[in-house]
Amino acid sequence: MLQIWALPGLPEIAAGDDLVALIGAAASDQLRDGDILVVTSKIVSKAEGRFVLADDREDAITAETVRLVASRTAPSGHTTRIVENRLGIVSAAAGVDASNTPEGTVLLLPVDPDASARRLAAGLRAALGVEVGVLVSDTLGRAWREGQTDHAIGAGGVQVFEDLRGGVDAEGRPLVVTQPCVADELCGAADLVKGKATRLPVAVVRGRADLVGALDRPGARSIVRPPERDFFRLGADEAYADGYAAGAASVIS
């Protein structure tokens, strides 16, 4: 049986705060071997001091961007950029966040979410004497679907995929490509109890101890699809414009 609950009692996080000590105190004696903590990336970024001045938000997005995927300007004049950021994640605004941050600032994603997750997992294991895993989550949109859900951007001591390839389904048919991203599924489920405005940035997931293990297993970076397997490197308008330009150039030449 899967159980998920939010940890109350965490204070507002500031730069330099010890997340291991704060989460450990909030968890008290609740945690068991095999539990997975889903930690909102925002408090990791805050503890790591990833603030920039709000006046520099567009510059911050540009600095965090390695590739523009698509850009759209609404009738209001606001431009939304979908980009690949330095972590390989494709998202709006490179993950630069202006919500629930101190006045006049915006927040960048952690420098290395996998390393952050591993440090948290190692620290909590040492402090509490239980073998827990940690997922660092962030809210992302999805191609083809409206709305957002939480995904894993960092993982420490948690298996991020459940590889069912080579098995069979309930009818005995072979499973050839079935590889659920359980890290993303757990982050989405945890967000149901954390919410967006409740100041409950950490959830505990119990019931998937089979996913918890060594800290050196592949992190959430392994979830990002490599370029050679990416069918959708550009937005529709951008792909059309590139193809039109290439066709026009070949005619001229």
PDB file of C-alpha atoms in Angstrom:
ATOM      1  CA  MET A   1       0.000   0.000   0.000  1.00  0.00           C
ATOM      2  CA  LEU A   2       1.270   3.441  -0.934  1.00  0.00           C
ATOM      3  CA  GLN A   3       1.070   6.145   1.734  1.00  0.00           C
ATOM      4  CA  ILE A   4       1.934   9.806   1.139  1.00  0.00           C
ATOM      5  CA  TRP A   5       1.829  12.690   3.595  1.00  0.00           C
ATOM      6  CA  ALA A   6       3.332  16.166   3.901  1.00  0.00           C
ATOM      7  CA  LEU A   7       5.728  17.123   6.687  1.00  0.00           C
ATOM      8  CA  PRO A   8       4.432  20.115   8.662  1.00  0.00           C
ATOM      9  CA  GLY A   9       6.613  22.364  10.793  1.00  0.00           C
ATOM     10  CA  LEU A  10       9.277  23.482   8.329  1.00  0.00           C
ATOM     11  CA  PRO A  11      10.135  27.190   8.593  1.00  0.00           C
ATOM     12  CA  GLU A  12      10.608  29.579   5.699  1.00  0.00           C
ATOM     13  CA  ILE A  13      13.933  28.551   4.184  1.00  0.00           C
ATOM     14  CA  ALA A  14      16.742  31.082   3.788  1.00  0.00           C
ATOM     15  CA  ALA A  15      20.160  30.953   2.161  1.00  0.00           C
ATOM     16  CA  GLY A  16      22.558  28.824   4.158  1.00  0.00           C
ATOM     17  CA  ASP A  17      19.908  26.892   6.086  1.00  0.00           C
ATOM     18  CA  ASP A  18      20.714  23.270   6.952  1.00  0.00           C
ATOM     19  CA  LEU A  19      17.983  21.292   5.195  1.00  0.00           C
ATOM     20  CA  VAL A  20      19.127  18.009   6.712  1.00  0.00           C
ATOM     21  CA  ALA A  21      18.666  19.399  10.234  1.00  0.00           C
ATOM     22  CA  LEU A  22      15.361  21.111   9.431  1.00  0.00           C
ATOM     23  CA  ILE A  23      13.801  18.166   7.586  1.00  0.00           C
ATOM     24  CA  GLY A  24      15.141  15.757  10.190  1.00  0.00           C
ATOM     25  CA  ALA A  25      13.532  17.777  12.978  1.00  0.00           C
ATOM     26  CA  ALA A  26      10.211  17.982  11.111  1.00  0.00           C
ATOM     27  CA  ALA A  27      10.247  14.256  10.391  1.00  0.00           C
ATOM     28  CA  SER A  28      11.189  13.413  13.996  1.00  0.00           C
ATOM     29  CA  ASP A  29      10.712   9.658  14.399  1.00  0.00           C
ATOM     30  CA  GLN A  30       8.244   9.276  11.496  1.00  0.00           C
ATOM     31  CA  LEU A  31      10.690   7.877   8.948  1.00  0.00           C
ATOM     32  CA  ARG A  32      11.449   4.228   8.251  1.00  0.00           C
ATOM     33  CA  ASP A  33      13.888   2.370   6.035  1.00  0.00           C
ATOM     34  CA  GLY A  34      12.674   2.580   2.441  1.00  0.00           C
ATOM     35  CA  ASP A  35      10.781   5.879   2.781  1.00  0.00           C
ATOM     36  CA  ILE A  36      11.237   8.417  -0.020  1.00  0.00           C
ATOM     37  CA  LEU A  37      11.201  12.145   0.694  1.00  0.00           C
ATOM     38  CA  VAL A  38      10.011  14.353  -2.152  1.00  0.00           C
ATOM     39  CA  VAL A  39      11.518  17.798  -1.639  1.00  0.00           C
ATOM     40  CA  THR A  40      10.365  20.823  -3.620  1.00  0.00           C
ATOM     41  CA  SER A  41      13.286  22.253  -5.593  1.00  0.00           C
ATOM     42  CA  LYS A  42      12.422  25.729  -4.374  1.00  0.00           C
ATOM     43  CA  ILE A  43      13.597  25.109  -0.821  1.00  0.00           C
ATOM     44  CA  VAL A  44      16.767  23.458  -2.111  1.00  0.00           C
ATOM     45  CA  SER A  45      17.446  26.531  -4.262  1.00  0.00           C
ATOM     46  CA  LYS A  46      16.702  28.860  -1.347  1.00  0.00           C
ATOM     47  CA  ALA A  47      19.073  26.995   0.963  1.00  0.00           C
ATOM     48  CA  GLU A  48      21.728  27.126  -1.765  1.00  0.00           C
ATOM     49  CA  GLY A  49      21.232  30.892  -2.178  1.00  0.00           C
ATOM     50  CA  ARG A  50      20.136  30.726  -5.814  1.00  0.00           C
ATOM     51  CA  PHE A  51      18.515  34.194  -5.771  1.00  0.00           C
ATOM     52  CA  VAL A  52      18.904  36.912  -8.407  1.00  0.00           C
ATOM     53  CA  LEU A  53      17.355  40.372  -8.560  1.00  0.00           C
ATOM     54  CA  ALA A  54      13.911  40.422 -10.142  1.00  0.00           C
ATOM     55  CA  ASP A  55      14.999  43.165 -12.546  1.00  0.00           C
ATOM     56  CA  ASP A  56      17.351  40.610 -14.063  1.00  0.00           C
ATOM     57  CA  ARG A  57      14.730  37.870 -14.631  1.00  0.00           C
ATOM     58  CA  GLU A  58      14.942  37.907 -18.431  1.00  0.00           C
ATOM     59  CA  ASP A  59      18.731  38.029 -18.230  1.00  0.00           C
ATOM     60  CA  ALA A  60      18.621  35.124 -15.755  1.00  0.00           C
ATOM     61  CA  ILE A  61      16.479  33.102 -18.175  1.00  0.00           C
ATOM     62  CA  THR A  62      18.939  33.821 -20.973  1.00  0.00           C
ATOM     63  CA  ALA A  63      21.901  32.857 -18.779  1.00  0.00           C
ATOM     64  CA  GLU A  64      20.251  29.553 -17.824  1.00  0.00           C
ATOM     65  CA  THR A  65      19.315  28.745 -21.447  1.00  0.00           C
ATOM     66  CA  VAL A  66      21.406  26.560 -23.741  1.00  0.00           C
ATOM     67  CA  ARG A  67      18.818  26.229 -26.535  1.00  0.00           C
ATOM     68  CA  LEU A  68      15.619  28.013 -27.501  1.00  0.00           C
ATOM     69  CA  VAL A  69      12.885  25.500 -28.342  1.00  0.00           C
ATOM     70  CA  ALA A  70       9.949  27.852 -28.944  1.00  0.00           C
ATOM     71  CA  SER A  71       8.880  31.408 -28.238  1.00  0.00           C
ATOM     72  CA  ARG A  72       5.386  32.891 -28.301  1.00  0.00           C
ATOM     73  CA  THR A  73       4.200  36.456 -27.674  1.00  0.00           C
ATOM     74  CA  ALA A  74       0.655  36.833 -26.342  1.00  0.00           C
ATOM     75  CA  PRO A  75      -1.672  39.697 -27.336  1.00  0.00           C
ATOM     76  CA  SER A  76      -0.785  41.286 -23.993  1.00  0.00           C
ATOM     77  CA  GLY A  77       2.797  41.596 -25.196  1.00  0.00           C
ATOM     78  CA  HIS A  78       4.199  39.010 -22.770  1.00  0.00           C
ATOM     79  CA  THR A  79       6.661  36.595 -24.373  1.00  0.00           C
ATOM     80  CA  THR A  80       6.975  33.029 -23.129  1.00  0.00           C
ATOM     81  CA  ARG A  81      10.173  31.177 -23.935  1.00  0.00           C
ATOM     82  CA  ILE A  82      10.311  27.384 -23.886  1.00  0.00           C
ATOM     83  CA  VAL A  83      13.975  26.509 -23.558  1.00  0.00           C
ATOM     84  CA  GLU A  84      16.424  23.778 -22.730  1.00  0.00           C
ATOM     85  CA  ASN A  85      18.284  24.865 -19.623  1.00  0.00           C
ATOM     86  CA  ARG A  86      21.805  23.982 -18.492  1.00  0.00           C
ATOM     87  CA  LEU A  87      20.445  20.849 -16.750  1.00  0.00           C
ATOM     88  CA  GLY A  88      18.994  19.545 -20.019  1.00  0.00           C
ATOM     89  CA  ILE A  89      15.421  20.188 -18.838  1.00  0.00           C
ATOM     90  CA  VAL A  90      13.002  21.689 -21.382  1.00  0.00           C
ATOM     91  CA  SER A  91      10.643  24.084 -19.617  1.00  0.00           C
ATOM     92  CA  ALA A  92       9.156  27.558 -19.664  1.00  0.00           C
ATOM     93  CA  ALA A  93      11.566  30.300 -18.564  1.00  0.00           C
ATOM     94  CA  ALA A  94      14.404  27.834 -17.853  1.00  0.00           C
ATOM     95  CA  GLY A  95      12.894  27.112 -14.444  1.00  0.00           C
ATOM     96  CA  VAL A  96      13.469  30.684 -13.228  1.00  0.00           C
ATOM     97  CA  ASP A  97      10.754  31.196 -10.604  1.00  0.00           C
ATOM     98  CA  ALA A  98       9.196  34.363  -9.217  1.00  0.00           C
ATOM     99  CA  SER A  99       6.597  32.799  -6.894  1.00  0.00           C
ATOM    100  CA  ASN A 100       7.068  32.456  -3.117  1.00  0.00           C
ATOM    101  CA  THR A 101      10.373  34.324  -3.211  1.00  0.00           C
ATOM    102  CA  PRO A 102      11.492  37.422  -1.264  1.00  0.00           C
ATOM    103  CA  GLU A 103      10.317  40.731  -2.710  1.00  0.00           C
ATOM    104  CA  GLY A 104      12.512  41.893  -5.564  1.00  0.00           C
ATOM    105  CA  THR A 105      14.088  38.513  -6.292  1.00  0.00           C
ATOM    106  CA  VAL A 106      13.600  35.448  -8.463  1.00  0.00           C
ATOM    107  CA  LEU A 107      14.963  31.965  -7.903  1.00  0.00           C
ATOM    108  CA  LEU A 108      17.074  29.722 -10.119  1.00  0.00           C
ATOM    109  CA  LEU A 109      17.033  25.926 -10.018  1.00  0.00           C
ATOM    110  CA  PRO A 110      19.704  24.186  -7.920  1.00  0.00           C
ATOM    111  CA  VAL A 111      23.149  24.048  -9.487  1.00  0.00           C
ATOM    112  CA  ASP A 112      23.128  20.225  -9.485  1.00  0.00           C
ATOM    113  CA  PRO A 113      19.811  18.753  -8.263  1.00  0.00           C
ATOM    114  CA  ASP A 114      21.138  15.179  -8.278  1.00  0.00           C
ATOM    115  CA  ALA A 115      24.065  16.185  -6.050  1.00  0.00           C
ATOM    116  CA  SER A 116      21.666  18.096  -3.789  1.00  0.00           C
ATOM    117  CA  ALA A 117      19.401  15.043  -3.495  1.00  0.00           C
ATOM    118  CA  ARG A 118      22.330  12.763  -2.698  1.00  0.00           C
ATOM    119  CA  ARG A 119      23.626  15.131  -0.006  1.00  0.00           C
ATOM    120  CA  LEU A 120      20.173  15.276   1.589  1.00  0.00           C
ATOM    121  CA  ALA A 121      19.760  11.511   1.466  1.00  0.00           C
ATOM    122  CA  ALA A 122      23.228  10.893   2.901  1.00  0.00           C
ATOM    123  CA  GLY A 123      22.725  13.487   5.638  1.00  0.00           C
ATOM    124  CA  LEU A 124      19.314  12.167   6.662  1.00  0.00           C
ATOM    125  CA  ARG A 125      20.548   8.571   6.662  1.00  0.00           C
ATOM    126  CA  ALA A 126      23.414   9.554   8.960  1.00  0.00           C
ATOM    127  CA  ALA A 127      21.329  11.796  11.217  1.00  0.00           C
ATOM    128  CA  LEU A 128      18.267   9.584  11.606  1.00  0.00           C
ATOM    129  CA  GLY A 129      19.704   6.106  11.161  1.00  0.00           C
ATOM    130  CA  VAL A 130      17.211   5.113   8.457  1.00  0.00           C
ATOM    131  CA  GLU A 131      17.858   4.340   4.787  1.00  0.00           C
ATOM    132  CA  VAL A 132      15.739   6.898   2.964  1.00  0.00           C
ATOM    133  CA  GLY A 133      15.795   8.154  -0.603  1.00  0.00           C
ATOM    134  CA  VAL A 134      15.310  11.736  -1.774  1.00  0.00           C
ATOM    135  CA  LEU A 135      13.688  13.133  -4.911  1.00  0.00           C
ATOM    136  CA  VAL A 136      13.940  16.838  -5.742  1.00  0.00           C
ATOM    137  CA  SER A 137      10.818  17.920  -7.629  1.00  0.00           C
ATOM    138  CA  ASP A 138       9.893  20.822  -9.861  1.00  0.00           C
ATOM    139  CA  THR A 139       6.685  21.790 -11.673  1.00  0.00           C
ATOM    140  CA  LEU A 140       6.752  21.427 -15.449  1.00  0.00           C
ATOM    141  CA  GLY A 141       4.308  21.611 -18.317  1.00  0.00           C
ATOM    142  CA  ARG A 142       3.929  18.761 -20.795  1.00  0.00           C
ATOM    143  CA  ALA A 143       3.940  18.732 -24.574  1.00  0.00           C
ATOM    144  CA  TRP A 144       0.455  18.065 -26.022  1.00  0.00           C
ATOM    145  CA  ARG A 145      -1.320  18.523 -22.658  1.00  0.00           C
ATOM    146  CA  GLU A 146      -2.587  21.557 -20.749  1.00  0.00           C
ATOM    147  CA  GLY A 147      -1.687  22.135 -17.115  1.00  0.00           C
ATOM    148  CA  GLN A 148       1.375  21.214 -15.108  1.00  0.00           C
ATOM    149  CA  THR A 149       2.535  18.448 -12.796  1.00  0.00           C
ATOM    150  CA  ASP A 150       5.611  17.823 -10.677  1.00  0.00           C
ATOM    151  CA  HIS A 151       8.565  15.904 -12.112  1.00  0.00           C
ATOM    152  CA  ALA A 152      11.828  14.671 -10.627  1.00  0.00           C
ATOM    153  CA  ILE A 153      14.840  16.870 -11.403  1.00  0.00           C
ATOM    154  CA  GLY A 154      17.081  15.322  -8.741  1.00  0.00           C
ATOM    155  CA  ALA A 155      17.378  11.865  -7.205  1.00  0.00           C
ATOM    156  CA  GLY A 156      19.498  10.477  -4.389  1.00  0.00           C
ATOM    157  CA  GLY A 157      19.313   6.795  -3.505  1.00  0.00           C
ATOM    158  CA  VAL A 158      16.151   6.259  -5.571  1.00  0.00           C
ATOM    159  CA  GLN A 159      15.711   4.148  -8.700  1.00  0.00           C
ATOM    160  CA  VAL A 160      14.167   6.547 -11.230  1.00  0.00           C
ATOM    161  CA  PHE A 161      12.910   3.959 -13.761  1.00  0.00           C
ATOM    162  CA  GLU A 162      11.057   0.696 -13.283  1.00  0.00           C
ATOM    163  CA  ASP A 163      12.246  -1.366 -16.225  1.00  0.00           C
ATOM    164  CA  LEU A 164       9.564  -3.873 -17.244  1.00  0.00           C
ATOM    165  CA  ARG A 165      11.128  -4.681 -20.611  1.00  0.00           C
ATOM    166  CA  GLY A 166      11.568  -8.401 -21.099  1.00  0.00           C
ATOM    167  CA  GLY A 167       8.544  -9.259 -18.970  1.00  0.00           C
ATOM    168  CA  VAL A 168       5.004  -9.976 -20.090  1.00  0.00           C
ATOM    169  CA  ASP A 169       1.672  -8.222 -19.617  1.00  0.00           C
ATOM    170  CA  ALA A 170      -1.448  -9.750 -18.004  1.00  0.00           C
ATOM    171  CA  GLU A 171      -2.261 -11.478 -21.302  1.00  0.00           C
ATOM    172  CA  GLY A 172       1.203 -12.964 -21.637  1.00  0.00           C
ATOM    173  CA  ARG A 173       2.341 -10.588 -24.385  1.00  0.00           C
ATOM    174  CA  PRO A 174       6.003  -9.469 -24.212  1.00  0.00           C
ATOM    175  CA  LEU A 175       6.763  -5.990 -22.892  1.00  0.00           C
ATOM    176  CA  VAL A 176       9.251  -4.399 -25.273  1.00  0.00           C
ATOM    177  CA  VAL A 177       9.400  -0.676 -24.416  1.00  0.00           C
ATOM    178  CA  THR A 178       7.586  -0.407 -21.055  1.00  0.00           C
ATOM    179  CA  GLN A 179       9.758   1.602 -18.686  1.00  0.00           C
ATOM    180  CA  PRO A 180       7.693   3.708 -16.269  1.00  0.00           C
ATOM    181  CA  CYS A 181       9.483   6.773 -14.883  1.00  0.00           C
ATOM    182  CA  VAL A 182       8.538   6.052 -11.269  1.00  0.00           C
ATOM    183  CA  ALA A 183      10.486   9.085 -10.019  1.00  0.00           C
ATOM    184  CA  ASP A 184       8.176  11.407 -11.969  1.00  0.00           C
ATOM    185  CA  GLU A 185       5.109   9.431 -10.885  1.00  0.00           C
ATOM    186  CA  LEU A 186       6.063   9.732  -7.218  1.00  0.00           C
ATOM    187  CA  CYS A 187       6.744  13.468  -7.538  1.00  0.00           C
ATOM    188  CA  GLY A 188       3.351  14.015  -9.155  1.00  0.00           C
ATOM    189  CA  ALA A 189       1.637  12.001  -6.431  1.00  0.00           C
ATOM    190  CA  ALA A 190       3.516  13.846  -3.672  1.00  0.00           C
ATOM    191  CA  ASP A 191       2.371  17.197  -5.041  1.00  0.00           C
ATOM    192  CA  LEU A 192      -1.214  16.207  -4.215  1.00  0.00           C
ATOM    193  CA  VAL A 193      -0.365  16.588  -0.519  1.00  0.00           C
ATOM    194  CA  LYS A 194       2.243  19.355  -0.797  1.00  0.00           C
ATOM    195  CA  GLY A 195       0.220  21.753  -2.946  1.00  0.00           C
ATOM    196  CA  LYS A 196       1.477  25.066  -4.328  1.00  0.00           C
ATOM    197  CA  ALA A 197       0.524  27.583  -1.656  1.00  0.00           C
ATOM    198  CA  THR A 198       0.348  25.593   1.571  1.00  0.00           C
ATOM    199  CA  ARG A 199       3.998  25.982   2.671  1.00  0.00           C
ATOM    200  CA  LEU A 200       4.394  22.209   2.832  1.00  0.00           C
ATOM    201  CA  PRO A 201       7.480  21.683   0.630  1.00  0.00           C
ATOM    202  CA  VAL A 202       8.361  18.130   1.697  1.00  0.00           C
ATOM    203  CA  ALA A 203       6.325  14.929   1.419  1.00  0.00           C
ATOM    204  CA  VAL A 204       7.044  11.398   2.563  1.00  0.00           C
ATOM    205  CA  VAL A 205       6.211   8.448   0.292  1.00  0.00           C
ATOM    206  CA  ARG A 206       5.980   5.040   1.933  1.00  0.00           C
ATOM    207  CA  GLY A 207       5.381   1.758   0.172  1.00  0.00           C
ATOM    208  CA  ARG A 208       8.095   1.732  -2.509  1.00  0.00           C
ATOM    209  CA  ALA A 209      11.094   0.607  -0.488  1.00  0.00           C
ATOM    210  CA  ASP A 210      12.066  -1.517  -3.479  1.00  0.00           C
ATOM    211  CA  LEU A 211      13.188   1.695  -5.205  1.00  0.00           C
ATOM    212  CA  VAL A 212      15.525   2.840  -2.400  1.00  0.00           C
ATOM    213  CA  GLY A 213      19.177   1.845  -2.351  1.00  0.00           C
ATOM    214  CA  ALA A 214      22.723   2.987  -3.057  1.00  0.00           C
ATOM    215  CA  LEU A 215      23.411   6.696  -3.365  1.00  0.00           C
ATOM    216  CA  ASP A 216      25.539   6.221  -6.488  1.00  0.00           C
ATOM    217  CA  ARG A 217      22.718   4.909  -8.687  1.00  0.00           C
ATOM    218  CA  PRO A 218      21.782   7.074 -11.718  1.00  0.00           C
ATOM    219  CA  GLY A 219      20.066  10.340 -10.820  1.00  0.00           C
ATOM    220  CA  ALA A 220      17.259  12.288 -12.446  1.00  0.00           C
ATOM    221  CA  ARG A 221      19.600  13.584 -15.147  1.00  0.00           C
ATOM    222  CA  SER A 222      19.260  10.110 -16.688  1.00  0.00           C
ATOM    223  CA  ILE A 223      15.565  10.882 -17.303  1.00  0.00           C
ATOM    224  CA  VAL A 224      16.380  13.633 -19.809  1.00  0.00           C
ATOM    225  CA  ARG A 225      16.079  12.233 -23.327  1.00  0.00           C
ATOM    226  CA  PRO A 226      19.341  12.650 -25.302  1.00  0.00           C
ATOM    227  CA  PRO A 227      19.242  14.806 -28.459  1.00  0.00           C
ATOM    228  CA  GLU A 228      19.621  11.863 -30.835  1.00  0.00           C
ATOM    229  CA  ARG A 229      16.355  10.383 -29.511  1.00  0.00           C
ATOM    230  CA  ASP A 230      14.431  13.665 -29.287  1.00  0.00           C
ATOM    231  CA  PHE A 231      11.654  13.769 -31.909  1.00  0.00           C
ATOM    232  CA  PHE A 232      10.626  17.322 -31.010  1.00  0.00           C
ATOM    233  CA  ARG A 233      13.690  19.539 -30.813  1.00  0.00           C
ATOM    234  CA  LEU A 234      11.796  22.655 -31.944  1.00  0.00           C
ATOM    235  CA  GLY A 235       8.361  24.200 -31.621  1.00  0.00           C
ATOM    236  CA  ALA A 236       6.056  23.814 -34.624  1.00  0.00           C
ATOM    237  CA  ASP A 237       6.456  27.409 -35.843  1.00  0.00           C
ATOM    238  CA  GLU A 238      10.231  27.326 -35.364  1.00  0.00           C
ATOM    239  CA  ALA A 239      10.568  24.040 -37.262  1.00  0.00           C
ATOM    240  CA  TYR A 240       8.447  25.420 -40.112  1.00  0.00           C
ATOM    241  CA  ALA A 241      10.531  28.599 -40.262  1.00  0.00           C
ATOM    242  CA  ASP A 242      13.786  26.623 -40.338  1.00  0.00           C
ATOM    243  CA  GLY A 243      12.471  24.347 -43.097  1.00  0.00           C
ATOM    244  CA  TYR A 244      11.165  27.295 -45.119  1.00  0.00           C
ATOM    245  CA  ALA A 245      14.481  29.113 -44.804  1.00  0.00           C
ATOM    246  CA  ALA A 246      16.421  26.013 -45.824  1.00  0.00           C
ATOM    247  CA  GLY A 247      14.143  25.473 -48.842  1.00  0.00           C
ATOM    248  CA  ALA A 248      14.413  29.102 -49.901  1.00  0.00           C
ATOM    249  CA  ALA A 249      18.196  29.006 -49.611  1.00  0.00           C
ATOM    250  CA  SER A 250      18.412  25.888 -51.778  1.00  0.00           C
ATOM    251  CA  VAL A 251      16.272  27.537 -54.489  1.00  0.00           C
ATOM    252  CA  ILE A 252      18.440  30.668 -54.479  1.00  0.00           C
ATOM    253  CA  SER A 253      21.638  28.665 -54.647  1.00  0.00           C
TER     254      SER A 253
END
